[in-house]
Amino acid sequence: MKWLDSTLGELIEKEGGVIQTGPFGSQLHQTDYQPEGIPVVMPKDIADGQVSTESVARVSEETANRLARHKLKARSIVLPRRGEIRKRAFIRPEQQGWLCGTGCLKIEFLGTNIVPEFLYYFMDQGHVGQWLEQHAVGTTMLNLSAGIVAELPVRYPGIQSQRKIADILSAYGDLIENNRRRMALLEKAARLLYEEWFVR
């Protein structure tokens, strides 16, 4: 299997994609947020490789359309651009149209040279996280820019091999997620039994 070396920026440029930070604070104000509407993905919402909707902020459809260039597409990757910069989330089809928040950065491309799922798993490697931390700016809080992320070295095989690798890792990821859900249900059932027997 032959592996190639490039930078993320070069690959995204070939793909006609973008590495783009979320809207500036002057574009998205605290007063724009509301209880219902289009979710805005912030660093706090990225957990276990996906977007958690438990406390996600929301904006009106009008605000989302005003910030249309920051809307997320399915199979794009979102990562915090400050703080916990090792985290990332893979955007699922049902999350298309959500907004990339102010503290995040999106990587969006077609997938003709590099498979989005492969890149997502590639970025999970420890050395990638170390590279991002070493090249981020700031001392009290690490900060990334689109330019820094574009310089990230990427090593990848041919497209068919990428798909095979991504499929295998995705299958394991699904299995882990299913087991995590089962464990959560078992913990809830055990807690209810404990309350029934010892509290009530």
mmCIF file of C-alpha atoms in Angstrom, residues 30-198:
data_model
loop_
_atom_site.group_PDB
_atom_site.id
_atom_site.type_symbol
_atom_site.label_atom_id
_atom_site.label_comp_id
_atom_site.label_asym_id
_atom_site.label_seq_id
_atom_site.Cartn_x
_atom_site.Cartn_y
_atom_site.Cartn_z
ATOM 1 C CA GLN A 30 -25.367 37.144 22.472
ATOM 2 C CA THR A 31 -28.753 38.709 21.679
ATOM 3 C CA ASP A 32 -29.002 36.520 18.531
ATOM 4 C CA TYR A 33 -29.371 33.351 20.608
ATOM 5 C CA GLN A 34 -32.833 31.977 21.383
ATOM 6 C CA PRO A 35 -34.382 28.818 22.902
ATOM 7 C CA GLU A 36 -35.466 27.332 19.550
ATOM 8 C CA GLY A 37 -33.987 27.388 16.062
ATOM 9 C CA ILE A 38 -30.833 26.392 14.189
ATOM 10 C CA PRO A 39 -28.097 24.870 16.427
ATOM 11 C CA VAL A 40 -24.745 26.695 16.637
ATOM 12 C CA VAL A 41 -21.816 24.337 17.285
ATOM 13 C CA MET A 42 -19.456 25.660 19.973
ATOM 14 C CA PRO A 43 -16.322 23.979 21.453
ATOM 15 C CA LYS A 44 -18.322 22.893 24.542
ATOM 16 C CA ASP A 45 -20.711 20.966 22.265
ATOM 17 C CA ILE A 46 -17.952 18.740 20.827
ATOM 18 C CA ALA A 47 -17.662 15.480 22.781
ATOM 19 C CA ASP A 48 -16.655 11.920 21.854
ATOM 20 C CA GLY A 49 -16.176 12.843 18.205
ATOM 21 C CA GLN A 50 -19.663 14.230 17.727
ATOM 22 C CA VAL A 51 -21.882 17.210 18.467
ATOM 23 C CA SER A 52 -23.798 17.035 21.728
ATOM 24 C CA THR A 53 -27.138 18.862 21.623
ATOM 25 C CA GLU A 54 -27.687 18.873 25.406
ATOM 26 C CA SER A 55 -26.802 22.538 25.843
ATOM 27 C CA VAL A 56 -26.316 23.692 22.252
ATOM 28 C CA ALA A 57 -27.109 27.353 21.533
ATOM 29 C CA ARG A 58 -29.602 28.209 18.787
ATOM 30 C CA VAL A 59 -30.375 31.091 16.456
ATOM 31 C CA SER A 60 -33.291 31.990 14.190
ATOM 32 C CA GLU A 61 -33.409 30.808 10.583
ATOM 33 C CA GLU A 62 -33.014 34.448 9.548
ATOM 34 C CA THR A 63 -29.733 34.744 11.488
ATOM 35 C CA ALA A 64 -28.523 31.405 10.100
ATOM 36 C CA ASN A 65 -29.239 32.571 6.540
ATOM 37 C CA ARG A 66 -27.394 35.831 7.204
ATOM 38 C CA LEU A 67 -24.383 33.713 8.191
ATOM 39 C CA ALA A 68 -24.907 31.188 5.369
ATOM 40 C CA ARG A 69 -21.170 30.837 4.612
ATOM 41 C CA HIS A 70 -20.741 29.367 8.105
ATOM 42 C CA LYS A 71 -23.400 26.676 7.632
ATOM 43 C CA LEU A 72 -22.098 23.127 7.996
ATOM 44 C CA LYS A 73 -22.337 20.447 5.346
ATOM 45 C CA ALA A 74 -22.697 16.724 5.962
ATOM 46 C CA ARG A 75 -19.351 14.909 6.340
ATOM 47 C CA SER A 76 -17.457 18.065 7.260
ATOM 48 C CA ILE A 77 -15.211 18.164 10.337
ATOM 49 C CA VAL A 78 -15.485 20.760 13.102
ATOM 50 C CA LEU A 79 -12.831 21.442 15.723
ATOM 51 C CA PRO A 80 -12.378 24.054 18.448
ATOM 52 C CA ARG A 81 -9.995 26.813 17.454
ATOM 53 C CA ARG A 82 -9.213 27.651 21.054
ATOM 54 C CA GLY A 83 -8.910 25.701 24.286
ATOM 55 C CA GLU A 84 -9.283 21.935 23.824
ATOM 56 C CA ILE A 85 -8.010 21.920 20.243
ATOM 57 C CA ARG A 86 -7.546 18.124 20.105
ATOM 58 C CA LYS A 87 -11.323 17.591 19.976
ATOM 59 C CA ARG A 88 -13.221 17.268 16.713
ATOM 60 C CA ALA A 89 -16.689 16.312 15.509
ATOM 61 C CA PHE A 90 -17.924 14.653 12.332
ATOM 62 C CA ILE A 91 -21.067 16.291 10.967
ATOM 63 C CA ARG A 92 -23.837 13.817 10.221
ATOM 64 C CA PRO A 93 -26.409 14.302 7.403
ATOM 65 C CA GLU A 94 -29.143 15.364 9.841
ATOM 66 C CA GLN A 95 -26.840 18.130 11.138
ATOM 67 C CA GLN A 96 -26.381 19.743 7.735
ATOM 68 C CA GLY A 97 -27.326 23.426 7.849
ATOM 69 C CA TRP A 98 -26.251 23.900 11.464
ATOM 70 C CA LEU A 99 -23.854 26.792 12.097
ATOM 71 C CA CYS A 100 -20.144 26.617 12.846
ATOM 72 C CA GLY A 101 -19.861 28.715 16.001
ATOM 73 C CA THR A 102 -17.499 31.581 16.787
ATOM 74 C CA GLY A 103 -15.032 29.390 18.712
ATOM 75 C CA CYS A 104 -14.858 26.654 16.079
ATOM 76 C CA LEU A 105 -13.320 25.968 12.714
ATOM 77 C CA LYS A 106 -14.720 23.811 9.901
ATOM 78 C CA ILE A 107 -12.962 21.614 7.333
ATOM 79 C CA GLU A 108 -15.204 21.050 4.332
ATOM 80 C CA PHE A 109 -14.431 19.213 1.085
ATOM 81 C CA LEU A 110 -15.889 16.899 -1.551
ATOM 82 C CA GLY A 111 -13.902 13.718 -0.863
ATOM 83 C CA THR A 112 -12.460 13.005 -4.323
ATOM 84 C CA ASN A 113 -8.817 12.768 -3.170
ATOM 85 C CA ILE A 114 -9.255 12.175 0.532
ATOM 86 C CA VAL A 115 -12.248 10.540 2.210
ATOM 87 C CA PRO A 116 -13.777 12.748 4.969
ATOM 88 C CA GLU A 117 -14.220 9.766 7.311
ATOM 89 C CA PHE A 118 -10.563 8.781 6.791
ATOM 90 C CA LEU A 119 -9.382 12.314 7.623
ATOM 91 C CA TYR A 120 -11.599 12.328 10.727
ATOM 92 C CA TYR A 121 -9.929 9.155 12.033
ATOM 93 C CA PHE A 122 -6.478 10.332 10.923
ATOM 94 C CA MET A 123 -6.927 13.419 13.106
ATOM 95 C CA ASP A 124 -7.644 11.208 16.130
ATOM 96 C CA GLN A 125 -3.994 10.146 16.290
ATOM 97 C CA GLY A 126 -1.916 11.427 19.191
ATOM 98 C CA HIS A 127 0.795 12.921 16.996
ATOM 99 C CA VAL A 128 -1.798 15.044 15.146
ATOM 100 C CA GLY A 129 -3.052 16.487 18.435
ATOM 101 C CA GLN A 130 0.542 17.159 19.490
ATOM 102 C CA TRP A 131 1.256 18.913 16.184
ATOM 103 C CA LEU A 132 -1.781 21.172 16.611
ATOM 104 C CA GLU A 133 -0.806 22.040 20.186
ATOM 105 C CA GLN A 134 2.810 22.759 19.213
ATOM 106 C CA HIS A 135 1.787 25.060 16.354
ATOM 107 C CA ALA A 136 -1.100 26.819 18.105
ATOM 108 C CA VAL A 137 -0.499 30.332 19.421
ATOM 109 C CA GLY A 138 -1.115 31.613 22.925
ATOM 110 C CA THR A 139 0.119 30.623 26.375
ATOM 111 C CA THR A 140 -2.879 30.744 28.727
ATOM 112 C CA MET A 141 -5.227 29.415 26.011
ATOM 113 C CA LEU A 142 -4.153 27.702 22.792
ATOM 114 C CA ASN A 143 -5.539 29.244 19.595
ATOM 115 C CA LEU A 144 -5.704 27.857 16.061
ATOM 116 C CA SER A 145 -6.251 29.700 12.800
ATOM 117 C CA ALA A 146 -7.283 28.374 9.392
ATOM 118 C CA GLY A 147 -3.702 29.041 8.248
ATOM 119 C CA ILE A 148 -2.187 26.873 11.003
ATOM 120 C CA VAL A 149 -4.598 23.983 10.359
ATOM 121 C CA ALA A 150 -3.844 24.226 6.612
ATOM 122 C CA GLU A 151 -0.182 23.423 7.386
ATOM 123 C CA LEU A 152 -1.084 20.147 9.148
ATOM 124 C CA PRO A 153 0.922 17.278 7.568
ATOM 125 C CA VAL A 154 -1.347 14.498 6.270
ATOM 126 C CA ARG A 155 -0.216 10.997 5.272
ATOM 127 C CA TYR A 156 -2.747 9.000 3.285
ATOM 128 C CA PRO A 157 -3.081 5.949 0.968
ATOM 129 C CA GLY A 158 -5.125 5.623 -2.252
ATOM 130 C CA ILE A 159 -8.841 6.419 -2.174
ATOM 131 C CA GLN A 160 -9.973 2.759 -2.084
ATOM 132 C CA SER A 161 -7.679 1.987 0.861
ATOM 133 C CA GLN A 162 -8.942 5.094 2.630
ATOM 134 C CA ARG A 163 -12.530 3.878 2.241
ATOM 135 C CA LYS A 164 -11.646 0.429 3.628
ATOM 136 C CA ILE A 165 -9.832 1.917 6.619
ATOM 137 C CA ALA A 166 -12.685 4.348 7.299
ATOM 138 C CA ASP A 167 -15.334 1.597 6.977
ATOM 139 C CA ILE A 168 -13.538 -0.683 9.454
ATOM 140 C CA LEU A 169 -12.948 2.081 11.997
ATOM 141 C CA SER A 170 -16.518 3.345 11.553
ATOM 142 C CA ALA A 171 -17.903 -0.144 12.267
ATOM 143 C CA TYR A 172 -15.860 -0.326 15.475
ATOM 144 C CA GLY A 173 -16.947 3.218 16.369
ATOM 145 C CA ASP A 174 -20.623 2.254 15.953
ATOM 146 C CA LEU A 175 -20.096 -0.822 18.141
ATOM 147 C CA ILE A 176 -18.447 1.269 20.867
ATOM 148 C CA GLU A 177 -21.249 3.848 20.703
ATOM 149 C CA ASN A 178 -23.944 1.140 20.949
ATOM 150 C CA ASN A 179 -22.183 -0.383 23.963
ATOM 151 C CA ARG A 180 -21.906 3.063 25.558
ATOM 152 C CA ARG A 181 -25.673 3.542 25.167
ATOM 153 C CA ARG A 182 -26.364 0.096 26.632
ATOM 154 C CA MET A 183 -24.129 0.882 29.601
ATOM 155 C CA ALA A 184 -25.996 4.153 30.170
ATOM 156 C CA LEU A 185 -29.328 2.294 30.132
ATOM 157 C CA LEU A 186 -28.000 -0.378 32.531
ATOM 158 C CA GLU A 187 -26.687 2.305 34.899
ATOM 159 C CA LYS A 188 -30.083 4.030 34.838
ATOM 160 C CA ALA A 189 -31.876 0.722 35.514
ATOM 161 C CA ALA A 190 -29.505 -0.064 38.410
ATOM 162 C CA ARG A 191 -30.048 3.416 39.894
ATOM 163 C CA LEU A 192 -33.845 3.012 39.690
ATOM 164 C CA LEU A 193 -33.631 -0.413 41.379
ATOM 165 C CA TYR A 194 -31.450 0.999 44.142
ATOM 166 C CA GLU A 195 -33.937 3.824 44.757
ATOM 167 C CA GLU A 196 -36.842 1.364 44.733
ATOM 168 C CA TRP A 197 -35.205 -0.973 47.236
ATOM 169 C CA PHE A 198 -33.358 1.379 49.570
#
